Short mmCIF file of C-alpha atoms and ligand atoms in Angstrom, two decimals:
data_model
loop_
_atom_site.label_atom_id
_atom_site.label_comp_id
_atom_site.label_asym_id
_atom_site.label_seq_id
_atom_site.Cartn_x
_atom_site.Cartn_y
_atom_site.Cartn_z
CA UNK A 1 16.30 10.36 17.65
CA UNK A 2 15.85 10.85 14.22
CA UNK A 3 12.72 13.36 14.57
CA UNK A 4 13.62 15.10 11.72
CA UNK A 5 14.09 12.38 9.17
CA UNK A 6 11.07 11.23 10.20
CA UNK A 7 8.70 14.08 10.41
CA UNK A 8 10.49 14.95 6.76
CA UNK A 9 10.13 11.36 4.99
CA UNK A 10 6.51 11.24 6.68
CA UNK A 11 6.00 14.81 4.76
CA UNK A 12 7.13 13.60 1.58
CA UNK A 13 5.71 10.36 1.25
CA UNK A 14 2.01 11.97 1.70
CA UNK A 15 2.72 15.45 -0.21
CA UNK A 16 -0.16 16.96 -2.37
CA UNK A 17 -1.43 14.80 -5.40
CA UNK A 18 1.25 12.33 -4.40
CA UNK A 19 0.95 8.52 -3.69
CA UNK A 20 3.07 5.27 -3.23
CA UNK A 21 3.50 2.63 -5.74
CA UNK A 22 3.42 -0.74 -3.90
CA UNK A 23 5.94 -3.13 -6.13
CA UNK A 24 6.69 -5.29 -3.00
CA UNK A 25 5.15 -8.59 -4.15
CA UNK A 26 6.69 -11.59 -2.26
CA UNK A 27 7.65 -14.48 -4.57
CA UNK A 28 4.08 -16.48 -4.44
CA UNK A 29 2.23 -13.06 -5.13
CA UNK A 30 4.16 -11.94 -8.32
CA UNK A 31 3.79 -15.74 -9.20
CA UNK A 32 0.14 -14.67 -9.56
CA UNK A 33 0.26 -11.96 -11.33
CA UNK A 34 2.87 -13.49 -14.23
CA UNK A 35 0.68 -16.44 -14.25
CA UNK A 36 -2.17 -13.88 -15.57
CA UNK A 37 0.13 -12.95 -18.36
CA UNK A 38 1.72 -16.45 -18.92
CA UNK A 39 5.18 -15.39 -17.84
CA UNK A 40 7.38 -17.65 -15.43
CA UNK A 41 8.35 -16.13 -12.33
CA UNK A 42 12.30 -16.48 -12.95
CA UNK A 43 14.95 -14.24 -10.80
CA UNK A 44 15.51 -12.36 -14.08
CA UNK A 45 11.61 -11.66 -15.39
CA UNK A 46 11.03 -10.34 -11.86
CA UNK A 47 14.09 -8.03 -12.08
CA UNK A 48 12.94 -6.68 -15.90
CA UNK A 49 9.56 -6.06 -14.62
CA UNK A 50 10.76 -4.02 -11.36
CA UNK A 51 13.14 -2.56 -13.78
CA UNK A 52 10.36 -0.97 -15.98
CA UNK A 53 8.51 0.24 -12.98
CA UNK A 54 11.55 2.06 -11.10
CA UNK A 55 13.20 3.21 -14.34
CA UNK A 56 9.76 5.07 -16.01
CA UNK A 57 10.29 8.58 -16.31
CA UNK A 58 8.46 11.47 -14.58
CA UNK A 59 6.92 9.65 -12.20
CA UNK A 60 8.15 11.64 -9.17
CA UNK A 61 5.31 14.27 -9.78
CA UNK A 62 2.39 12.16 -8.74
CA UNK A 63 4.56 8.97 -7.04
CA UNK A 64 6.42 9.82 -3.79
CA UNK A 65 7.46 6.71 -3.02
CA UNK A 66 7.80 2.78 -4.06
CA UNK A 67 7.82 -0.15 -1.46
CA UNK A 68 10.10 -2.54 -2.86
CA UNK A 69 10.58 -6.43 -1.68
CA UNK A 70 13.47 -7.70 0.05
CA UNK A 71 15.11 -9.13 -3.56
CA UNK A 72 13.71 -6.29 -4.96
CA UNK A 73 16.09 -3.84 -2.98
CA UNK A 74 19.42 -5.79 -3.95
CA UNK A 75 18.87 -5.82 -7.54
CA UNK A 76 20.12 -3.16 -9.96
CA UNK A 77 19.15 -2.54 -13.75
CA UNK A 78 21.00 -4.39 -16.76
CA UNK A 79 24.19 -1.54 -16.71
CA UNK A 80 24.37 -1.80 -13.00
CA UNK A 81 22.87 0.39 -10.94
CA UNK A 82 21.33 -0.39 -7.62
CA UNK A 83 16.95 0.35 -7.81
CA UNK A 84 17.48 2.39 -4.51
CA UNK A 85 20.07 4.51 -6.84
CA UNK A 86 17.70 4.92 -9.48
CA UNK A 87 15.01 5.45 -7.24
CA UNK A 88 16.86 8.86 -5.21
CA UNK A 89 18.07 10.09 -8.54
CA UNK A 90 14.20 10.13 -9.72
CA UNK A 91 13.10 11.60 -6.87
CA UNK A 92 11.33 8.86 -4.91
CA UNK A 93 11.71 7.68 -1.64
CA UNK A 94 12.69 3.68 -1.18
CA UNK A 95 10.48 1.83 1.06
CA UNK A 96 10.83 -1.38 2.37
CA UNK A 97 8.43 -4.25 2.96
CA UNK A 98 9.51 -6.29 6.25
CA UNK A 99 6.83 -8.66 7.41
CA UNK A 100 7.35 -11.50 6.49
CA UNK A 101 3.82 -13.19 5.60
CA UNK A 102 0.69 -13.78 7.20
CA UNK A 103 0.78 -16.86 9.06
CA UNK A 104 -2.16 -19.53 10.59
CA UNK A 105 -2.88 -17.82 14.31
CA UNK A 106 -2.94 -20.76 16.54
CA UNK A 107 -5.79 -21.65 17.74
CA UNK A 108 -8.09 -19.29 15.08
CA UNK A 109 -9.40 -21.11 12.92
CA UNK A 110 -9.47 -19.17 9.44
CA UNK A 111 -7.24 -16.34 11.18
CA UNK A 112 -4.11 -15.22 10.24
CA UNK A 113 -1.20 -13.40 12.13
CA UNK A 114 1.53 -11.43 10.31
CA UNK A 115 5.35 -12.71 11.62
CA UNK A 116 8.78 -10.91 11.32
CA UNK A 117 9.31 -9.50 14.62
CA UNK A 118 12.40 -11.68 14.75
CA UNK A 119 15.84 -9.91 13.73
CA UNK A 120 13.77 -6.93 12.33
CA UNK A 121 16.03 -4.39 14.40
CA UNK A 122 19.60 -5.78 12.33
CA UNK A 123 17.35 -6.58 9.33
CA UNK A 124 16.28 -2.59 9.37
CA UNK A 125 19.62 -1.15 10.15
CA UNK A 126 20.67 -3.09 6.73
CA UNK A 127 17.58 -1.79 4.73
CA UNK A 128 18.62 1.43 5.60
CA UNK A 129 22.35 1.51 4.31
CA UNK A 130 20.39 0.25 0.99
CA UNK A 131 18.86 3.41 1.35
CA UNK A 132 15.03 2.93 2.01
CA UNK A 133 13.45 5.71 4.42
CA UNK A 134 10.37 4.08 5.01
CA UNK A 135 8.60 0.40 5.75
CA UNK A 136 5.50 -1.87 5.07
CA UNK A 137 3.80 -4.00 7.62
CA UNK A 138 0.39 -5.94 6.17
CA UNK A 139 -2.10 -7.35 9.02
CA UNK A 140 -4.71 -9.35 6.93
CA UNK A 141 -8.26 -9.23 9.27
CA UNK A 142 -10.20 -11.79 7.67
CA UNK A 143 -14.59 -11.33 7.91
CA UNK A 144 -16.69 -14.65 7.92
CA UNK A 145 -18.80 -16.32 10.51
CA UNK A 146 -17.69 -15.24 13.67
CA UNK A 147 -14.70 -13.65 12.48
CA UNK A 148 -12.39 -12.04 13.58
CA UNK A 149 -12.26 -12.37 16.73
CA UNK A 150 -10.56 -9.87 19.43
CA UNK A 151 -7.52 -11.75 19.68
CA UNK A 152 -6.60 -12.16 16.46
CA UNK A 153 -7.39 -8.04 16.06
CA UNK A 154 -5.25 -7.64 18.92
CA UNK A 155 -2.14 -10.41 18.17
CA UNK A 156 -1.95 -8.11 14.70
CA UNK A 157 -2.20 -4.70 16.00
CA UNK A 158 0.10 -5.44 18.83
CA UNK A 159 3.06 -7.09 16.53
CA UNK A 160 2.50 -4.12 13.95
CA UNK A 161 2.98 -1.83 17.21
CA UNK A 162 6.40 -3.41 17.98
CA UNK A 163 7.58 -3.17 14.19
CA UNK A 164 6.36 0.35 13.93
CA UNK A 165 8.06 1.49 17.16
CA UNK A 166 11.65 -0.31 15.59
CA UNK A 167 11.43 1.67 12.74
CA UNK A 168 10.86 4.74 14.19
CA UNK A 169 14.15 3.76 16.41
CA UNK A 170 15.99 3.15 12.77
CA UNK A 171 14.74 6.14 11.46
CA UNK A 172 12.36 4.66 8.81
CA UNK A 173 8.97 5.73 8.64
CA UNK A 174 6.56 2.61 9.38
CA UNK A 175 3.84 2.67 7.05
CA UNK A 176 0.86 0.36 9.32
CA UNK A 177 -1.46 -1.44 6.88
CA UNK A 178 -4.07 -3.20 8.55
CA UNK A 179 -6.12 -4.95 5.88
CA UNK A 180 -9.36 -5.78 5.88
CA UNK A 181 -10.04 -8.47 3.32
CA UNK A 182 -12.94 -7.90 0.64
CA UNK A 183 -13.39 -11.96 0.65
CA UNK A 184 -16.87 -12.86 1.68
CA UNK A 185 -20.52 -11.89 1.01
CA UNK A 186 -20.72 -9.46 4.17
CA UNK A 187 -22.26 -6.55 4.03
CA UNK A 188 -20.74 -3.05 3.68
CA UNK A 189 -22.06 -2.03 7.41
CA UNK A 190 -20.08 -5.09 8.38
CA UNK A 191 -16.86 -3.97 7.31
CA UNK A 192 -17.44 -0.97 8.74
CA UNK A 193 -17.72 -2.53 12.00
CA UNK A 194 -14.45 -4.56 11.97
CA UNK A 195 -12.84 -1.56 10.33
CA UNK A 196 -13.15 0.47 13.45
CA UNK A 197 -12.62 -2.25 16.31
CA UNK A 198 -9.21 -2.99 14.36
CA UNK A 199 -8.21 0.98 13.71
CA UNK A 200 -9.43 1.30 17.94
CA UNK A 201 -7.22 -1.69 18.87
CA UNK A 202 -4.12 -0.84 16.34
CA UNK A 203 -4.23 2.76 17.49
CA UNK A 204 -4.54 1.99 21.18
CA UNK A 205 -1.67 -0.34 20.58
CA UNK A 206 0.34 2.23 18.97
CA UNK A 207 -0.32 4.23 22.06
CA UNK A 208 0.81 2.08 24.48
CA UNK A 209 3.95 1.19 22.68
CA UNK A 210 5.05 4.73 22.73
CA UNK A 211 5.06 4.80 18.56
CA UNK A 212 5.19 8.68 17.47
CA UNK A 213 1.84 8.22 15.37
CA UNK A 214 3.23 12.47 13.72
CA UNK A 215 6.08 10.07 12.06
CA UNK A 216 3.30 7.37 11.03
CA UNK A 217 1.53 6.38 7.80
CA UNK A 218 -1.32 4.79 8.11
CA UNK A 219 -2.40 2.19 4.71
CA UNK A 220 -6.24 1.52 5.34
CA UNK A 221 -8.70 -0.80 3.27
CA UNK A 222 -11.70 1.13 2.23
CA UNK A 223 -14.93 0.19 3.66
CA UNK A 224 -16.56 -1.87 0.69
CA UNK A 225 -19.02 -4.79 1.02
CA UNK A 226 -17.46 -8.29 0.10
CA UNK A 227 -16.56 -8.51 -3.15
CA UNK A 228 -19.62 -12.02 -3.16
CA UNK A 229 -22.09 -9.43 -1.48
CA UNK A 230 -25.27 -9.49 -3.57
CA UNK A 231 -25.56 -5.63 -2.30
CA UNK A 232 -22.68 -3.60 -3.66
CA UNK A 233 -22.51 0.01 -2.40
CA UNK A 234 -21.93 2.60 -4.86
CA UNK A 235 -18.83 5.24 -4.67
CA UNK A 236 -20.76 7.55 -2.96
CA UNK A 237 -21.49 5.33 -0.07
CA UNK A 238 -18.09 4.08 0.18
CA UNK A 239 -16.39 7.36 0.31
CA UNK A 240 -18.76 8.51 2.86
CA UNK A 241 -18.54 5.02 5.14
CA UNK A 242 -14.72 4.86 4.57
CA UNK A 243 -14.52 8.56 6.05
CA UNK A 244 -16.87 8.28 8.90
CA UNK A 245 -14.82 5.16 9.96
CA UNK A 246 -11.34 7.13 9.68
CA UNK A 247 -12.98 9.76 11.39
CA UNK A 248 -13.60 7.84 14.33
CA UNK A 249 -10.50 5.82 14.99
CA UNK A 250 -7.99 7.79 13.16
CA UNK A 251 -5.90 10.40 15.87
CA UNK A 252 -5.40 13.85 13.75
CA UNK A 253 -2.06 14.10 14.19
CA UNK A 254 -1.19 11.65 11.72
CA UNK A 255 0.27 12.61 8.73
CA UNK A 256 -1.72 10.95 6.64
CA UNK A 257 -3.62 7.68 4.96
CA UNK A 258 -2.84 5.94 2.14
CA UNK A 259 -5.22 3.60 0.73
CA UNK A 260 -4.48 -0.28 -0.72
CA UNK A 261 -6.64 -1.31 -3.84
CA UNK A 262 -7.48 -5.02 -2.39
CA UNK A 263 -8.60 -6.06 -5.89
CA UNK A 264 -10.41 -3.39 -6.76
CA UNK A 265 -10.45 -2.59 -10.59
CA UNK A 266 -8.20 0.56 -11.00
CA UNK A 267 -10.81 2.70 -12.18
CA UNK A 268 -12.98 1.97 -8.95
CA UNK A 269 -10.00 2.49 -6.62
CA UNK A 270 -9.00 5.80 -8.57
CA UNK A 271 -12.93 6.78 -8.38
CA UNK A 272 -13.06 5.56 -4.95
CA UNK A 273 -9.96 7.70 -3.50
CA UNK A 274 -11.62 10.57 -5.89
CA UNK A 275 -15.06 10.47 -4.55
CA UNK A 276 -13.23 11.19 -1.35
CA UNK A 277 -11.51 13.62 -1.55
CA UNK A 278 -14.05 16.12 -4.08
CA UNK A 279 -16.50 16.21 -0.75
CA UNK A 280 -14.95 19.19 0.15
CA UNK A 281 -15.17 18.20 4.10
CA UNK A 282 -11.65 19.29 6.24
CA UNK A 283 -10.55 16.60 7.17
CA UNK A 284 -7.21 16.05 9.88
CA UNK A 285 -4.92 13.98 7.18
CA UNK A 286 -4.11 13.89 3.76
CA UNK A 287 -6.16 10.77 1.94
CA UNK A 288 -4.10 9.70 -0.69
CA UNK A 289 -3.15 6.00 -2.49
CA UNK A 290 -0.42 3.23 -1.86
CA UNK A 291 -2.27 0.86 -4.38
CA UNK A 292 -0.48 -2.58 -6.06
CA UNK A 293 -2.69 -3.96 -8.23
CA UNK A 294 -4.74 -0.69 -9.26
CA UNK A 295 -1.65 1.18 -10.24
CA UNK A 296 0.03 -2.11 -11.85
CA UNK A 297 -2.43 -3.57 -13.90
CA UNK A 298 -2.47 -1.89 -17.12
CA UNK A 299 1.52 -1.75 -17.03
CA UNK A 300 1.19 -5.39 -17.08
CA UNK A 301 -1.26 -6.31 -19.13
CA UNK A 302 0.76 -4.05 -21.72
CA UNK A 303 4.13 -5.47 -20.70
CA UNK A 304 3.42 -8.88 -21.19
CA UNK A 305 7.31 -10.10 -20.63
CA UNK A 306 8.16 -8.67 -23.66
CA UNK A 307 11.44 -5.97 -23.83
CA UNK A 308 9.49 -4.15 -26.97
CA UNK A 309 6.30 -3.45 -25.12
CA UNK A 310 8.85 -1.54 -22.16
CA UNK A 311 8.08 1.98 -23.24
CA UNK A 312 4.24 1.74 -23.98
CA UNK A 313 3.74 -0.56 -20.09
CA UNK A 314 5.69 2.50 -18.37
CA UNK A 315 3.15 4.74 -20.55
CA UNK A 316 -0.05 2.64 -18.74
CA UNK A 317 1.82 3.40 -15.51
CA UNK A 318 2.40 6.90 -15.77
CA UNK A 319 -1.36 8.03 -17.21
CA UNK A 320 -2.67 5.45 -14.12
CA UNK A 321 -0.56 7.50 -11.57
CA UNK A 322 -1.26 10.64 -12.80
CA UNK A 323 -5.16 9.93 -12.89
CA UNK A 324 -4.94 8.71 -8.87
CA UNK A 325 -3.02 12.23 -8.46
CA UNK A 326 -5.64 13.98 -9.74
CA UNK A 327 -7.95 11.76 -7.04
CA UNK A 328 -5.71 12.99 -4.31
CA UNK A 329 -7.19 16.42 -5.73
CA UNK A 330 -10.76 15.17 -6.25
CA UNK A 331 -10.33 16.13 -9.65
CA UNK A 332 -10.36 12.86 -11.65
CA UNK A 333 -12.96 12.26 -14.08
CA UNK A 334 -14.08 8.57 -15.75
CA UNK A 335 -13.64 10.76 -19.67
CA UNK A 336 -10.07 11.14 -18.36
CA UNK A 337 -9.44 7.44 -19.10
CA UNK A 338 -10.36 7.60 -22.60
CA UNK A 339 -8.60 10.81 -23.31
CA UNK A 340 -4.75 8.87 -22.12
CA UNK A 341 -5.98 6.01 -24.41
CA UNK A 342 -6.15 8.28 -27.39
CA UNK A 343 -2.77 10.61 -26.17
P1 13P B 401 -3.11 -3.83 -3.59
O1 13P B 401 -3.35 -2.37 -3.90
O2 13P B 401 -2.93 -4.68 -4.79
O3 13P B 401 -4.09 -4.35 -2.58
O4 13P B 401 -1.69 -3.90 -2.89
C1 13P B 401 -1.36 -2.96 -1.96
C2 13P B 401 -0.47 -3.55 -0.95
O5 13P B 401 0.66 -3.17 -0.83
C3 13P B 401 -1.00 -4.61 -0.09
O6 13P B 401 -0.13 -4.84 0.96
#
């Protein structure tokens, strides 16, 4: 069923210099990030700012698709129209985020489990009368002292198994996003490590639960040392440890990785992704972006809650996607920040 769709949405959401634009905040997260520009998180400053993100123009060229939130996808702009409408008119596919939050694992200390198995198959069939062809589901794998352990690697990788394989029945794209947390002072060769045991364990999972990984997207953490990690690797040895890992674990017939920012500044995740893909190597998938923060930041540092500073935030956003399109290419370059400040 549906192998079509699938194999066409999967196409589209990881086509050349193209990325997604993660706007899928749940209500504590965009809490955070209105708190860092002194704006309360009402029902109505969360619609204006989704608003200014789904309406900005020309987008579609380097942004393939946006994963909205669950009150994201029922809201419309100020005259009316649904952000799913806007979104098809523009070009860009609606995606869906559908877990619904990390959660304590019993019995793991410091571990965390992702919920939202329950109802997913109804809860899917509505999201796709909204109109959204694809789906999110975030894993959080937490490094610290004997952390993580196998079975919290494998209660994650098995429940994003069983929402991947009821998309695929709903014909929506599940995009997997097993993220490896940059909290901590471990060391980059660590993360590498836990990287790979969870891509082995989600992939084998995905195996076994008879997901189609051609009509899978696959939203990796880069391999980075903790962000408290007195040795920081540079972009060169990121790029390369990030590939080698994907290398391993990652089957070929995948259509392709996306990567998350994870609090990365957005010129290290753009230079990150770029590093990546200007080595030239042939590699099986597309390597492309799906970043929050890194693609939101200077829209809302410019935005600031206020309707007059609508046009120059979508501005931020459009130079910020277009620079991690070039990345896709491997053909960003650090002078190509300044020249968007003076354009
Ligand atoms: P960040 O790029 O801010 O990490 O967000 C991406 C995302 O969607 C995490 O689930």
């Amino acid at each position: 069923m549906f192998e079509r769709e699938l194999a066409t949405t999967a196409a589209a959401m990881v086509a050349p210099g193209k990325g997604i634009l993660a706007i899928d905040e749940s209500g504590g997260t965009i809490k955070k990030r209105f708190d860092s520009i002194k704006l309360e998180s009402t029902v109505e400053n969360r619609r204006a700012y989704r608003d200014l993100l789904i309406t900005a123009k020309d987008l579609s060229q380097f942004i393939s698709g946006m994963i909205l939130y669950d009150e994201t996808i029922k809201q419309a702009t100020r005259d009316g129209t649904p952000f799913p409408e806007v979104l098809k008119k523009n070009g860009i596919l609606a995606g869906i985020k559908v877990d619904t939050g990390a959660k304590d694992l019993a019995g793991a200390p410091g571990e965390k489990v992702t919920e939202g198995l329950d109802g997913l198959r109804e809860r899917l069939a509505g999201y796709k009368k909204m109109g959204a062809t694809f789906a999110k589901w975030r894993a959080v794998i937490t490094i610290g002292k004997d952390i993580p352990g196998d079975y919290c690697i494998a209660a994650n990788a098995h429940a994003l198994a069983r929402y991947a394989a009821l998309c695929q029945e709903a014909g929506i794209v599940p995009i997997v996003e097993p993220e490896v947390l940059m909290d901590g002072n471990h060391t980059l060769e660590r993360c590498f490590d836990v990287t790979e045991n969870t891509l082995r364990a989600l992939f084998h999972e995905l195996g076994a639960q008879r997901v189609r990984i051609e009509h899978t997207i696959l939203k990796a953490s880069m391999v980075v040392a903790g962000k408290d990690c007195p040795q920081q690797a540079d972009v060169r040895q990121v790029a390369a440890a990030t590939i080698q890992c994907l290398k391993r674990t990652v089957p070929a017939a995948l259509p392709g990785i996306v990567f998350l920012s994870g609090g990365q500044s957005d010129e290290l995740a753009t230079a990150h992704l770029n590093a990546m893909n200007a080595t030239g190597a042939a590699l099986p998938w597309p390597l492309s972006f799906s970043y929050g923060r890194a693609l939101q930041a200077p829209a809302l540092k410019t935005w600031k809650g206020q309707a007059a500073n609508v046009a120059a935030a979508q501005k931020a956003l459009h130079h910020r996607s277009k620079l991690n399109s070039a990345a896709c290419f491997g053909r960003y370059k650090p002078e190509m920040e300044k020249e968007a400040l003076a354009a």
